[in-house]
Each structure stands twice: as structure tokens, then as C-alpha cells.
CSV table of C-alpha atoms and ligand atoms in Angstrom, one decimal:
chain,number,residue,atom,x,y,z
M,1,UNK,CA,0.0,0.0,0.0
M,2,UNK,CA,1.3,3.4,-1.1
M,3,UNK,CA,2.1,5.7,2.2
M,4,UNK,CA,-0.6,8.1,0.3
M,5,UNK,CA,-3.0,5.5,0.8
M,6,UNK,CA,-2.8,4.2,4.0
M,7,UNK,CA,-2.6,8.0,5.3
M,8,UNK,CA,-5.7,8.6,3.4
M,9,UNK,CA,-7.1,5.4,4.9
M,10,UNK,CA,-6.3,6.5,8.7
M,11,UNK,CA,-8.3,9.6,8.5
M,12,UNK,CA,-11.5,7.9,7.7
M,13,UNK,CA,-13.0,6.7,11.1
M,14,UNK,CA,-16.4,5.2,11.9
M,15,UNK,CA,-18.9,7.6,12.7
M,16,UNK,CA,-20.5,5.8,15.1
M,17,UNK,CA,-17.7,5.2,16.8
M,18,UNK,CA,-17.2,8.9,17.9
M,19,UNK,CA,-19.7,9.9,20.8
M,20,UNK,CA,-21.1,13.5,20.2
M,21,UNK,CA,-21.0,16.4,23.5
M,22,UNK,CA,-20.9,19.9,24.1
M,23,UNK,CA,-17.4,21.5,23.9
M,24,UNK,CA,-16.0,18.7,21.2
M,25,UNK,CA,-13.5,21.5,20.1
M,26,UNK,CA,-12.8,23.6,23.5
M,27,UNK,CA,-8.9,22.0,23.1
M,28,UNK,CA,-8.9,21.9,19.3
M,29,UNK,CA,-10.7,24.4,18.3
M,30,UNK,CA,-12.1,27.0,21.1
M,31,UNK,CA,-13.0,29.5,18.8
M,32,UNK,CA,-15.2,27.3,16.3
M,33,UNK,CA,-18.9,28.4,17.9
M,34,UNK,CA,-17.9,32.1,18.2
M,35,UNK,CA,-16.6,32.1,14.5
M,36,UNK,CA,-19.5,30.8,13.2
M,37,UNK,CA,-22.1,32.8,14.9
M,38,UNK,CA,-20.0,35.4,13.8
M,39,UNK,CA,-20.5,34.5,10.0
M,40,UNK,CA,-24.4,34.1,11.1
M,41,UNK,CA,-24.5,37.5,12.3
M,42,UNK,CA,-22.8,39.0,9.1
M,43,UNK,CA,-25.2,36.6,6.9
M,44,UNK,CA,-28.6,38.7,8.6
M,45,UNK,CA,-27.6,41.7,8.3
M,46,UNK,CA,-26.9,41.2,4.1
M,47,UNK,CA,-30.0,39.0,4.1
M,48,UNK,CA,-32.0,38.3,7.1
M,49,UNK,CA,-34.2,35.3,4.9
M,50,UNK,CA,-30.3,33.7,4.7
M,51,UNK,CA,-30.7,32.7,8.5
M,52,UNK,CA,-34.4,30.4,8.1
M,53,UNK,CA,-32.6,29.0,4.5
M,54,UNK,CA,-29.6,27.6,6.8
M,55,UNK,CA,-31.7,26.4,9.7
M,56,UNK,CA,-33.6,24.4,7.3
M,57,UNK,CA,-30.3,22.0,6.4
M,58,UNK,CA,-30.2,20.5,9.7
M,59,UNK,CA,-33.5,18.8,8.6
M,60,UNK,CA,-32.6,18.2,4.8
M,61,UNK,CA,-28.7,17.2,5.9
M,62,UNK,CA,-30.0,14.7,9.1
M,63,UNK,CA,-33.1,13.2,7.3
M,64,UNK,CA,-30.8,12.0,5.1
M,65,UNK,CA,-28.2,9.2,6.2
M,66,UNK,CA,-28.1,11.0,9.7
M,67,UNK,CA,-26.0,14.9,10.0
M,68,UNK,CA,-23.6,14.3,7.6
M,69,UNK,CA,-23.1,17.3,5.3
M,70,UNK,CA,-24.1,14.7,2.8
M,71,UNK,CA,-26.6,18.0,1.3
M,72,UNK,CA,-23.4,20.0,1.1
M,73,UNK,CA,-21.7,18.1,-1.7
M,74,UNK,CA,-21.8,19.2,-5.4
M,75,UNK,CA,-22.8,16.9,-8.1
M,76,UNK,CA,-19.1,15.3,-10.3
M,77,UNK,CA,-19.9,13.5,-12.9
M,78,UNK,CA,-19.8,10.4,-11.2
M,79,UNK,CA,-22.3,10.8,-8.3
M,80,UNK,CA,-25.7,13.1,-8.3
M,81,UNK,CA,-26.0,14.7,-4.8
M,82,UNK,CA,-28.7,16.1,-2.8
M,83,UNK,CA,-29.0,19.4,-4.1
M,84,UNK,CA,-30.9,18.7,-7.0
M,85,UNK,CA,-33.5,16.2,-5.4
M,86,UNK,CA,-37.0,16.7,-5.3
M,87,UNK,CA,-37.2,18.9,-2.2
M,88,UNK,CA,-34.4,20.4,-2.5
M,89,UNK,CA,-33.9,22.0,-6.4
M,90,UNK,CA,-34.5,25.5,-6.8
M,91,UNK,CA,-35.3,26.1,-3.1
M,92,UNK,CA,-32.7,25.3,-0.6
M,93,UNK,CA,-30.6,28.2,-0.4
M,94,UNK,CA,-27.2,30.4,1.0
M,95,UNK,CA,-25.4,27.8,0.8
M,96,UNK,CA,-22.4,30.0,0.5
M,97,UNK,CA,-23.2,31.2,4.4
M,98,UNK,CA,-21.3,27.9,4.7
M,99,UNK,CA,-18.4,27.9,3.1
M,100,UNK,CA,-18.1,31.4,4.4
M,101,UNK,CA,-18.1,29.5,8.0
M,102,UNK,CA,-16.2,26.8,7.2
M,103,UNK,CA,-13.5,28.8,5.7
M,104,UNK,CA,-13.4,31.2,8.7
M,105,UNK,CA,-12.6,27.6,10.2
M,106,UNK,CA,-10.2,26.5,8.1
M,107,UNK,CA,-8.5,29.7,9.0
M,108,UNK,CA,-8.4,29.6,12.4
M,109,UNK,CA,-7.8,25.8,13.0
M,110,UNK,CA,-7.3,23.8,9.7
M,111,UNK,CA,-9.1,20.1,9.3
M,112,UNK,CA,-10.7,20.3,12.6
M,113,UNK,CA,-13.9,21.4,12.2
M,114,UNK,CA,-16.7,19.5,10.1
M,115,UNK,CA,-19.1,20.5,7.7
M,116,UNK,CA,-21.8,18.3,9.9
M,117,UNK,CA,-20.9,20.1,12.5
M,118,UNK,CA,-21.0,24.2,11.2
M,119,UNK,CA,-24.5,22.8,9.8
M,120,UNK,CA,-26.0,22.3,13.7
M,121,UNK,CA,-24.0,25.1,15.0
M,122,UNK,CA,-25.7,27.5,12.4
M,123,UNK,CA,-28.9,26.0,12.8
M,124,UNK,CA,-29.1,26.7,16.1
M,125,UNK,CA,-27.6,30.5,15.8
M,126,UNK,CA,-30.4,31.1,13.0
M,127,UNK,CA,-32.8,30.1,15.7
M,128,UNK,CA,-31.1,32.1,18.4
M,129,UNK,CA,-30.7,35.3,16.5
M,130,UNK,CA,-33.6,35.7,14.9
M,131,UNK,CA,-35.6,35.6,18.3
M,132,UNK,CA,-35.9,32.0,19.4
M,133,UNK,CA,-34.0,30.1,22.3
M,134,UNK,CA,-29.8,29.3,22.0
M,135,UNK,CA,-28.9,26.2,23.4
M,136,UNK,CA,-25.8,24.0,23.7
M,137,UNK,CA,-25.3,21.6,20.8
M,138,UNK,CA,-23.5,18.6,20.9
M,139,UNK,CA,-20.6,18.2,18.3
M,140,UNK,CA,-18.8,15.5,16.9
M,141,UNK,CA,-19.9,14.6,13.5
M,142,UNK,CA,-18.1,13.3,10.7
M,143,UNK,CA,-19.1,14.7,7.2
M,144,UNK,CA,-20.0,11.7,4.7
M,145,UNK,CA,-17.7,10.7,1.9
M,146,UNK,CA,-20.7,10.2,-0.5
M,147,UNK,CA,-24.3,11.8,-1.3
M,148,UNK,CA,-27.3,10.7,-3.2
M,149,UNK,CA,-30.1,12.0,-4.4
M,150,UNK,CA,-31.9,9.1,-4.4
M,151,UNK,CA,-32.0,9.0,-1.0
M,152,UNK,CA,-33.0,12.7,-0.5
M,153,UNK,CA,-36.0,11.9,-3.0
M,154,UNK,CA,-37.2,8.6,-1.3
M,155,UNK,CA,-37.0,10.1,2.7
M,156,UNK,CA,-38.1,14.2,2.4
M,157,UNK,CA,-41.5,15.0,2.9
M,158,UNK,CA,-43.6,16.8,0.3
M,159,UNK,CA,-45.6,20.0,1.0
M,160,UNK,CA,-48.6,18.5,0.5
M,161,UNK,CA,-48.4,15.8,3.4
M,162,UNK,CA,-50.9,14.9,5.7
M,163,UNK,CA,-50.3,14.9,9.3
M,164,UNK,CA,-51.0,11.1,9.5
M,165,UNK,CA,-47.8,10.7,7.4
M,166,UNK,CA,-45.8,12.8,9.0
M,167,UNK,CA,-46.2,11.2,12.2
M,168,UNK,CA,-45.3,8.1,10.5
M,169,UNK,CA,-42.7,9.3,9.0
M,170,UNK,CA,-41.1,11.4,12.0
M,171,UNK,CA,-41.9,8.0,14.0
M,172,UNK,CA,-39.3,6.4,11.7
M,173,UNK,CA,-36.3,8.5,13.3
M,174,UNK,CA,-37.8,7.8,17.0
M,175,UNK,CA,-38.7,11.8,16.9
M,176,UNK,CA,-42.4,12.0,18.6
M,177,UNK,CA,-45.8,13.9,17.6
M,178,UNK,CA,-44.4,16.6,19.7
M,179,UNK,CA,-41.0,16.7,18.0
M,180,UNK,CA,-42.7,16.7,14.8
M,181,UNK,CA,-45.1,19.5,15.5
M,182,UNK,CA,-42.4,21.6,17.3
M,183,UNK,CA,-40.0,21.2,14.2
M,184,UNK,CA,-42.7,22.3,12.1
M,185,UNK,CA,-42.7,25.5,14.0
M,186,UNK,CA,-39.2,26.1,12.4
M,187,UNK,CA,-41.8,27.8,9.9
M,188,UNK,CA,-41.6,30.3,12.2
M,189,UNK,CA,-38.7,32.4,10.2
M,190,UNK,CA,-38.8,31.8,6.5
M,191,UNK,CA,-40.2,31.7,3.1
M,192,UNK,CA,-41.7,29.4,0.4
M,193,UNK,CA,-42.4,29.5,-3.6
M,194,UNK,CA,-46.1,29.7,-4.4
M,195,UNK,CA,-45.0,26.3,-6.7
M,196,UNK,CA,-45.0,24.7,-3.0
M,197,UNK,CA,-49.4,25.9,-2.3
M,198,UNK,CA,-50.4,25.7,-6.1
M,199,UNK,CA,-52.5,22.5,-5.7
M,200,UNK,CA,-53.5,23.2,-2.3
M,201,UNK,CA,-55.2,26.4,-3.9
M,202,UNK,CA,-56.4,25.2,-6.8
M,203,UNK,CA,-56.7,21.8,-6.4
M,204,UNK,CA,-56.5,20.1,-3.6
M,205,UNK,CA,-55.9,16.4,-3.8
M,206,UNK,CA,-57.6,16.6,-7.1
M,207,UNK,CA,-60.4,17.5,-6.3
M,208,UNK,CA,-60.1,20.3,-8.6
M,209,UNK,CA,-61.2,22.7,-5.3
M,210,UNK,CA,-59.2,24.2,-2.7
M,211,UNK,CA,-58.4,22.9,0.4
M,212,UNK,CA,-61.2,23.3,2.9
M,213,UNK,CA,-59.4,24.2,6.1
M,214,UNK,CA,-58.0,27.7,4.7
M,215,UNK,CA,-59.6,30.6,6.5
M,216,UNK,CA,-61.1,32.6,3.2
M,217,UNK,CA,-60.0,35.5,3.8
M,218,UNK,CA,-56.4,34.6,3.8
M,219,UNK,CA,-56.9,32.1,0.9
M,220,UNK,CA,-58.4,35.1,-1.2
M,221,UNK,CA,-55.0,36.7,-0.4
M,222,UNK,CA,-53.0,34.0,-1.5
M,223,UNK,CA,-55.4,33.9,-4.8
M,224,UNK,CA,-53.4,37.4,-5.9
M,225,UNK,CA,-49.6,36.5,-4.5
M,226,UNK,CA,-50.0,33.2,-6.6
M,227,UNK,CA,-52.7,33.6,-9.2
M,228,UNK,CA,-52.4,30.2,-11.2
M,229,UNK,CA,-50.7,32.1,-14.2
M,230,UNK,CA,-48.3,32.5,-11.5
M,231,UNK,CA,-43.8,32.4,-11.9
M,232,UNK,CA,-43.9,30.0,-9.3
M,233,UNK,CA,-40.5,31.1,-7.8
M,234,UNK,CA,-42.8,34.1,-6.3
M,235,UNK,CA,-41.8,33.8,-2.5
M,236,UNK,CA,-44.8,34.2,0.1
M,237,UNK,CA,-43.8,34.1,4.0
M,238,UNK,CA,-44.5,30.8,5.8
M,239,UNK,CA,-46.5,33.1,9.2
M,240,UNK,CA,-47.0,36.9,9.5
M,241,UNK,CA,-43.3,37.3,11.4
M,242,UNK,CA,-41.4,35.8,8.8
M,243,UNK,CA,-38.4,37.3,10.5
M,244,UNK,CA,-38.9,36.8,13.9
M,245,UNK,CA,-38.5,33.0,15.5
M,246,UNK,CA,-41.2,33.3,18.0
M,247,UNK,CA,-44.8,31.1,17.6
M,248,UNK,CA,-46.7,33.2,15.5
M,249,UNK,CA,-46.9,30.1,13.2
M,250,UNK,CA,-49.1,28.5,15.7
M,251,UNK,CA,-51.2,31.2,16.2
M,252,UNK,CA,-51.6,31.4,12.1
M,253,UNK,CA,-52.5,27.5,12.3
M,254,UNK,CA,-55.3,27.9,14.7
M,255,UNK,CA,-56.9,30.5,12.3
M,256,UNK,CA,-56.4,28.8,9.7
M,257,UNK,CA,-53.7,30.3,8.1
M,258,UNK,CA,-50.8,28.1,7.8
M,259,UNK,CA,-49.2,28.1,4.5
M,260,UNK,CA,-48.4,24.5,3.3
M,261,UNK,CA,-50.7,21.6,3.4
M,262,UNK,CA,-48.0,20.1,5.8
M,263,UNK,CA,-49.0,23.3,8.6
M,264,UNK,CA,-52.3,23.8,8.2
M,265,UNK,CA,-53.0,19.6,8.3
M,266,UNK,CA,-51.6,19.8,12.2
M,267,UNK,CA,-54.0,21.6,13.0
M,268,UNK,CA,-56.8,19.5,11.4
M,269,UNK,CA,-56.2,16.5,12.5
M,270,UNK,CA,-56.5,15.6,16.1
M,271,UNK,CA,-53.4,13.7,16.8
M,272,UNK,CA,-52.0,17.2,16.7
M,273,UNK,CA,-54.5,19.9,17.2
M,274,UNK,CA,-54.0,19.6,20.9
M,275,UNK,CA,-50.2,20.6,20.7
M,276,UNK,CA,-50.5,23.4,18.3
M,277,UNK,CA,-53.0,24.9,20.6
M,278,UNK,CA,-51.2,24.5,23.4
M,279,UNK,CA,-47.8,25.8,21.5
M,280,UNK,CA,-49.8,29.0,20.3
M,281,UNK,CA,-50.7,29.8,23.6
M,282,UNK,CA,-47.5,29.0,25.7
M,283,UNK,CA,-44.3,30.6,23.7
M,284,UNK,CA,-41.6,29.0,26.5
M,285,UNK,CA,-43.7,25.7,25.6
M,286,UNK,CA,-43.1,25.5,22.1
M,287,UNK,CA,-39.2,27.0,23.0
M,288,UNK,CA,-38.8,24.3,25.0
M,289,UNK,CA,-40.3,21.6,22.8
M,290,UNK,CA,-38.1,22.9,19.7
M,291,UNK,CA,-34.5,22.5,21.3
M,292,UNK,CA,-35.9,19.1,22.4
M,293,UNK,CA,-36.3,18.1,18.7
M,294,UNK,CA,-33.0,19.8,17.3
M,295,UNK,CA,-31.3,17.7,19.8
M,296,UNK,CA,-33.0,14.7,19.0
M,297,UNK,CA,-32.7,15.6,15.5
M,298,UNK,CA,-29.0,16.7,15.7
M,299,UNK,CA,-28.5,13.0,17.4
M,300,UNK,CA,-29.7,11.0,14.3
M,301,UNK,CA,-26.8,8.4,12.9
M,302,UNK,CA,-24.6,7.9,10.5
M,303,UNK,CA,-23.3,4.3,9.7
M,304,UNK,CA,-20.7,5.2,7.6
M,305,UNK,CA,-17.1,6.1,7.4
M,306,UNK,CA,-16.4,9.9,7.5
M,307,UNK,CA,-13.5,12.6,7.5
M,308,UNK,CA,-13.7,16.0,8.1
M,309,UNK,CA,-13.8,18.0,4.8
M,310,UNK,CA,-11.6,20.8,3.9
M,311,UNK,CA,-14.4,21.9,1.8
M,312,UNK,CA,-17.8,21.2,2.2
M,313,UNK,CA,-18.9,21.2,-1.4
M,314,UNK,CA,-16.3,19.0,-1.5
M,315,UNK,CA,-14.8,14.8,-0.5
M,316,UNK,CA,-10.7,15.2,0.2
M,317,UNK,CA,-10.3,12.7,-1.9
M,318,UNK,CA,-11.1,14.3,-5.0
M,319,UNK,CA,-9.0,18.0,-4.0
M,320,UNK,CA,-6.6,18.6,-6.2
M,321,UNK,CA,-4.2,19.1,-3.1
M,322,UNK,CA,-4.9,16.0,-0.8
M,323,UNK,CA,-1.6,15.8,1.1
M,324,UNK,CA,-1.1,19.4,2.4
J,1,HEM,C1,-42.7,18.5,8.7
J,1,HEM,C2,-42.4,18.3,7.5
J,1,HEM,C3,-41.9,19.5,6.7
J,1,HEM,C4,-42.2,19.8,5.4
J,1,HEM,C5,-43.2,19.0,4.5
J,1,HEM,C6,-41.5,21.0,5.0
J,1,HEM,C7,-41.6,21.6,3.8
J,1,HEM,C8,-41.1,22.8,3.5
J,1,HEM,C9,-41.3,23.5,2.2
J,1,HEM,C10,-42.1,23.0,1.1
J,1,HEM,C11,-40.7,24.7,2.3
J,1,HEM,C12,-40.7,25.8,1.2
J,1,HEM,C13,-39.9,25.3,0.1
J,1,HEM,C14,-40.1,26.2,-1.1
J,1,HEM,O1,-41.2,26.5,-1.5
J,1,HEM,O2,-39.1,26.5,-1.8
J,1,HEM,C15,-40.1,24.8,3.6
J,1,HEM,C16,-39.3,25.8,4.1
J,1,HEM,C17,-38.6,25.8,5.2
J,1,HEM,N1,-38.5,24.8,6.1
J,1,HEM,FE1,-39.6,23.1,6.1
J,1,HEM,N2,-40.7,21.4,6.0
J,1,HEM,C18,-40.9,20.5,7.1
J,1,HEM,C19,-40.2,20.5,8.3
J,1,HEM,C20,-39.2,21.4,8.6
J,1,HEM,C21,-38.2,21.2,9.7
J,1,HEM,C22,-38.2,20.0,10.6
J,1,HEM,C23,-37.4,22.3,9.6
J,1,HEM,C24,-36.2,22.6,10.5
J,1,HEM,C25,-36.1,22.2,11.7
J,1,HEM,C26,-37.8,23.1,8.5
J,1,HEM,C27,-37.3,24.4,8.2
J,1,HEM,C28,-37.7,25.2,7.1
J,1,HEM,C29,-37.4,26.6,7.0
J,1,HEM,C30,-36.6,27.4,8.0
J,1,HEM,C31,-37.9,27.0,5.8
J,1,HEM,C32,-37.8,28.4,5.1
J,1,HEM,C33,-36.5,28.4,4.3
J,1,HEM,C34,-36.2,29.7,3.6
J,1,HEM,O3,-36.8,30.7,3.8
J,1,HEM,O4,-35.3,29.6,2.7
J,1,HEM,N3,-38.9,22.5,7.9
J,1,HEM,N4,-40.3,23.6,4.3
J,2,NAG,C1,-52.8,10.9,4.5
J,2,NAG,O1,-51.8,10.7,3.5
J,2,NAG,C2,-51.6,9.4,3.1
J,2,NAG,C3,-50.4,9.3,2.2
J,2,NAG,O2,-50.6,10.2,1.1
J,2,NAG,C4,-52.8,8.8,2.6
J,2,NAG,O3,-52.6,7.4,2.2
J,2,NAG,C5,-53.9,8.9,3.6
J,2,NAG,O4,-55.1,8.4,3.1
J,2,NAG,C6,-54.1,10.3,4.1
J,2,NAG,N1,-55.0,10.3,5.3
J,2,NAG,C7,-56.1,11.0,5.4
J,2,NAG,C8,-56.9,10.8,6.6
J,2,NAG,O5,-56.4,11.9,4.6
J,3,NAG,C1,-56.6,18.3,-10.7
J,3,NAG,O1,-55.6,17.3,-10.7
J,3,NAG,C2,-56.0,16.1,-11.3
J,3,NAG,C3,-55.0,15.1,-11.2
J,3,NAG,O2,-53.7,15.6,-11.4
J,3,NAG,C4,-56.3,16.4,-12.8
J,3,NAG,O3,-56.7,15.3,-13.5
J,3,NAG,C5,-57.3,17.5,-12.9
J,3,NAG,O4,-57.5,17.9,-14.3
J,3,NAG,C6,-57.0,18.7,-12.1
J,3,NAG,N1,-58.1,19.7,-12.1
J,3,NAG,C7,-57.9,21.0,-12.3
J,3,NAG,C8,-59.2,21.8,-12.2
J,3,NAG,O5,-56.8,21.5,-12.5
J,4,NAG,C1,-37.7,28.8,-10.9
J,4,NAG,O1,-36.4,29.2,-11.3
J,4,NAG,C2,-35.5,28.2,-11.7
J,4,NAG,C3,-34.1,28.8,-11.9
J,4,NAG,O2,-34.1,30.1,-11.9
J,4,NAG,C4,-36.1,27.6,-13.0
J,4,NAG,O3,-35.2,26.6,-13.5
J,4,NAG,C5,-37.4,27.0,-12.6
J,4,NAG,O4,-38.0,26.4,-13.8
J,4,NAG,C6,-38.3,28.0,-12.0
J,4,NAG,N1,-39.4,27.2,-11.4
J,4,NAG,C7,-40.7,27.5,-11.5
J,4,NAG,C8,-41.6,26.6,-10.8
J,4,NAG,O5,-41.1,28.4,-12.2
């Protein structure tokens, strides 16, 4: 075996193998939380919107193969990644927040830091600076060697869900009814195309009507931001604080004017209803309830080998400069 090869070989560990805690890089790294929230800080103030797109990767990264920065790598012409699947074309965005983190890392304390890892640790700074609770995030993760969009496309929900499937679905990754309605509420900060409502306006489970549960008023509203002849990049706000983390969206549910199918239906269906009312009227509730979830969420496994990536669009293996 070459000595290029079996050094290349050492630096790929198990990931289960490593246990994840608070304070992963005090020794190696003491800097890596402060630089990233940094980097989030900068990233509002040029585009406040930039902070929901990021949080949003913990649940498209995790979802998929466990927190992995699997969503982070490009397409080569040898593997299709994440970013084009189903839920992810022409909607996640600011993905160059993280390579401005992860350079700032790579700065400060070269190889050290992964990708997996800036993903939580923005996350939870999108939530915390844009009016929702901070919390103590458990590092550790390895980012994945591989990605596939086949994967993304087979395990990411569509906005047209149904609460029963959700809860099914969410049930599949051991994360409760209450984790699943207190993620939603990540909704809180953010926005969506009008592509992501057009059949729940106009034709809801084709039925050739609109959904039922929207409150009229609000639907006629949404009739003239996304009139069918719509461009259906037109982006609408998912709740009436679209910049402020705080549990509007719950309040919006229980008057019926939640955005996606996937909102409103939590409040339709009983299995649910009980927790968004509760959420809507008790803020430290729902606060409370949502670091629960990113925890549980953040927790989620990976099974295979990892490294940490120089680059997050990017394996090591395939830099031009892999010994450095
Ligand atoms: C429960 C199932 C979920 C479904 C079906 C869902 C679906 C969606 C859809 C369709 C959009 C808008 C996409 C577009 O129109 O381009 C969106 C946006 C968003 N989602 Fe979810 N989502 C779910 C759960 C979550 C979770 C668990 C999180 C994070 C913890 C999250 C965070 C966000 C954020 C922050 C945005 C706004 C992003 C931006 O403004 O760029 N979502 N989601
Ligand atoms: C919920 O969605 C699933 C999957 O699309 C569907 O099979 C089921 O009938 C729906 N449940 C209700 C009560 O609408
Ligand atoms: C609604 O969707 C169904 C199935 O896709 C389709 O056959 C029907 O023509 C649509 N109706 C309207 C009014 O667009
Ligand atoms: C939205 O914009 C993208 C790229 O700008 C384009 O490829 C896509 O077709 C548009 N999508 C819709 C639904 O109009």
C-alpha cells in the first residue's frame, strides 16, 4: 500500500464510533462556535431570509443518512448529490453562508472542524438570532464521503403531506408527535415559492377545489400573490413574522392560516391539534419543545465512514491538493 493511501485510509474513522458532547473543540478548536455565529451575524444583516434557509439544512442534511453534510456536496460526474433532489432543487438556499463558516474555520484551525458540525452550529444560531431560544449543541460529527439524491428523493417530505404521514414518518427516526409538531414550528422564520401551495389552492388532492381548512380570507389573499398564471418562484412568507422566531406560526394554524398543506393539516387533524393549541398559547412551551427536537434531530446516525472535509462542497479525496 502506497504511504498516500494508508494515510488517506487513517483519516476515515467510523462515525459511530465517535460519541457527540458539548465542547467537542474547547482544546482543538475554542474559537469554532464564536466564529460561526459570527459569520451568522454578518449573513442577517446582508440578508435576514439567509438565517431560516440555513436552519432548514439540519433537517434536509440529518433526514438524510443522519447529520452528515451529505446535502453539502456538489454533483461530479460520477455521483448526483442532494441538491438537486425533489425537495431540494430551486429552493434550498445560502449555501455560500457555509463555506463562508467553514472557511473562517479552516483559518483559524485547519481540518478540525466539520461541515456536519458548522450545519448544527448555524442552525441553532439562526434560531437564536432571529428571536428564538440558544442552546448547547452537541458536536462531533463526521461529514459523509458520499451523497445521493436518491436517497434525499425517497425520505423528504412533500408539502402536501398529511399529518398522519408525518407522524409516521417522523416516528421512523424515533422523533415523537411533539418533535414533529415543534420542528414544524421552524416555519416560524422563513419563506416558500407559491410552486409549493399551487395545488393546495387550486386543487386540492384533485379535487379540482381548494383545500377546505383555509380561512377565506387569507386564501383570497394568497389567490393574488400566486394567481395560477403565476412564476412559481414568487416567494410568500411561511407566518405573519417571517423574521422573527417566536410562535406566531401556531397562532396562524389555529386561524387557519398556515401556509403549506403540511401546517395547516396539524391543526386538522386531532393527533396534533392539541399541541398546536397548546404551543400558540404558551411561547416558553413551544421554545422548549423545539430545542428538544433539534437535539433529537442533531442525534440522528450515521453508519458510515467519514472525515472532516476541507471543503464542504467537496470529499478530500477528490481535491486537487490531498496531502497538504
Ligand atoms: C414536517 C415536514 C416538513 C415539510 C413538509 C416541510 C416543507 C417545506 C417547504 C415545502 C418549504 C418551502 C420550500 C419552497 O417553497 O421553496 C419549507 C421551508 C422551510 N422549512 Fe420546512 N418542512 C418540514 C419541516 C421542517 C423542519 C423540521 C425544519 C427545520 C427544523 C424546517 C425548516 C424550514 C425553513 C426554515 C424553511 C424556510 C426556508 C427559507 O426561507 O429559505 N422545515 N419547508
Ligand atoms: C394521508 O396521506 C396518506 C399518504 O398520502 C394517505 O394514504 C392517507 O389516506 C391520508 N390520510 C387522510 C386521513 O387523509
Ligand atoms: C386536478 O388534478 C387532477 C390530477 O392531477 C387532474 O386530472 C385535474 O384535471 C386537475 N383539475 C384541475 C381543475 O386542474
Ligand atoms: C424557478 O427558477 C428556476 C431557476 O431560476 C427555474 O429553472 C425553474 O424552472 C423555476 N421554477 C418554476 C416553478 O417556475
Amino acid at each position: 500500500m502506497s504511504p498516500l493511501v494508508s494515510l488517506f485510509l487513517l483519516h476515515i474513522v467510523t462515525a459511530s464510533a465517535t460519541q457527540l458532547h458539548p465542547g467537542y473543540y474547547l482544546r482543538t478548536c475554542p474559537k469554532a462556535e464564536a466564529i460561526v455565529r459570527d459569520v451568522m451575524k454578518k449573513a442577517f444583516t446582508r440578508d435576514p431570509r439567509s438565517l431560516a434557509s440555513i436552519m432548514r439544512f439540519q433537517f434536509h442534511d440529518c433526514f438524510v443518512n443522519g447529520c452528515d453534510a451529505s446535502l453539502l456536496l456538489d454533483d461530479t460526474p460520477t455521483m448526483l448529490g442532494e441538491k438537486l433532489s425533489l425537495s431540494n432543487i430551486n429552493s434550498l438556499r445560502s449555501y455560500e453562508v457555509i463555506d463562508e463558516a467553514k472557511a473562517a474555520l479552516e483559518k483559524a484551525c485547519p481540518g478540525v472542524v466539520s461541515c456536519a458540525d458548522v450545519i448544527i452550529m448555524a442552525s441553532r444560531d439562526a434560531v437564536a438570532l432571529t428571536g428564538g431560544p440558544d442552546w448547547q449543541v452537541k458536536l462531533g460529527r463526521l461529514d459523509s464521503l458520499t451523497a445521493s439524491q436518491e436517497a434525499s428523493d425517497d425520505v423528504m417530505p412533500s408539502p402536501t403531506s398529511n399529518a398522519t404521514f408525518l407522524i409516521d414518518l417522523f416516528g421512523k427516526f424515533d422523533l415523537s408527535v411533539k418533535d414533529l409538531v415543534a420542528l414544524s414550528g421552524s416555519h416560524s422564520i422563513g419563506k416558500a415559492r407559491c410552486f409549493s401551495i399551487m395545488s393546495r389552492l387550486y386543487n386540492q388532492s384533485s379535487t379540482g377545489r381548494p383545500d377546505p381548512a383555509f380561512e377565506p380570507k387569507f386564501r383570497e389573499k394568497l389567490n393574488k400573490l400566486c394567481p395560477l398564471d403565476v412564476d412559481q418562484n414568487v416567494t410568500v412568507g411561511l407566518d405573519a413574522s417571517p423574521v422573527v422566531f417566536d410562535n406566531q406560526y401556531f397562532k396562524d394554524l389555529v386561524s387557519r392560516k398556515g401556509f403549506l398543506n403540511s401546517d395547516q393539516t396539524l391543526y386538522t387533524f386531532p393527533q396534533t391539534r392539541g399541541l398546536v393549541k397548546q404551543f400558540s398559547i404558551d411561547q416558553g412551551v413551544f421554545f422548549k419543545a423545539f430545542v428538544e427536537g433539534m437535539l433529537k434531530m442533531g442525534d440522528l446516525k450515521v453508519d458510515q465512514p467519514g472525515e472532516v472535509r476541507k471543503n464542504c462542497r467537496v470529499v478530500n479525496s477528490h481535491l486537487p491538493n490531498i496531502v497538504t
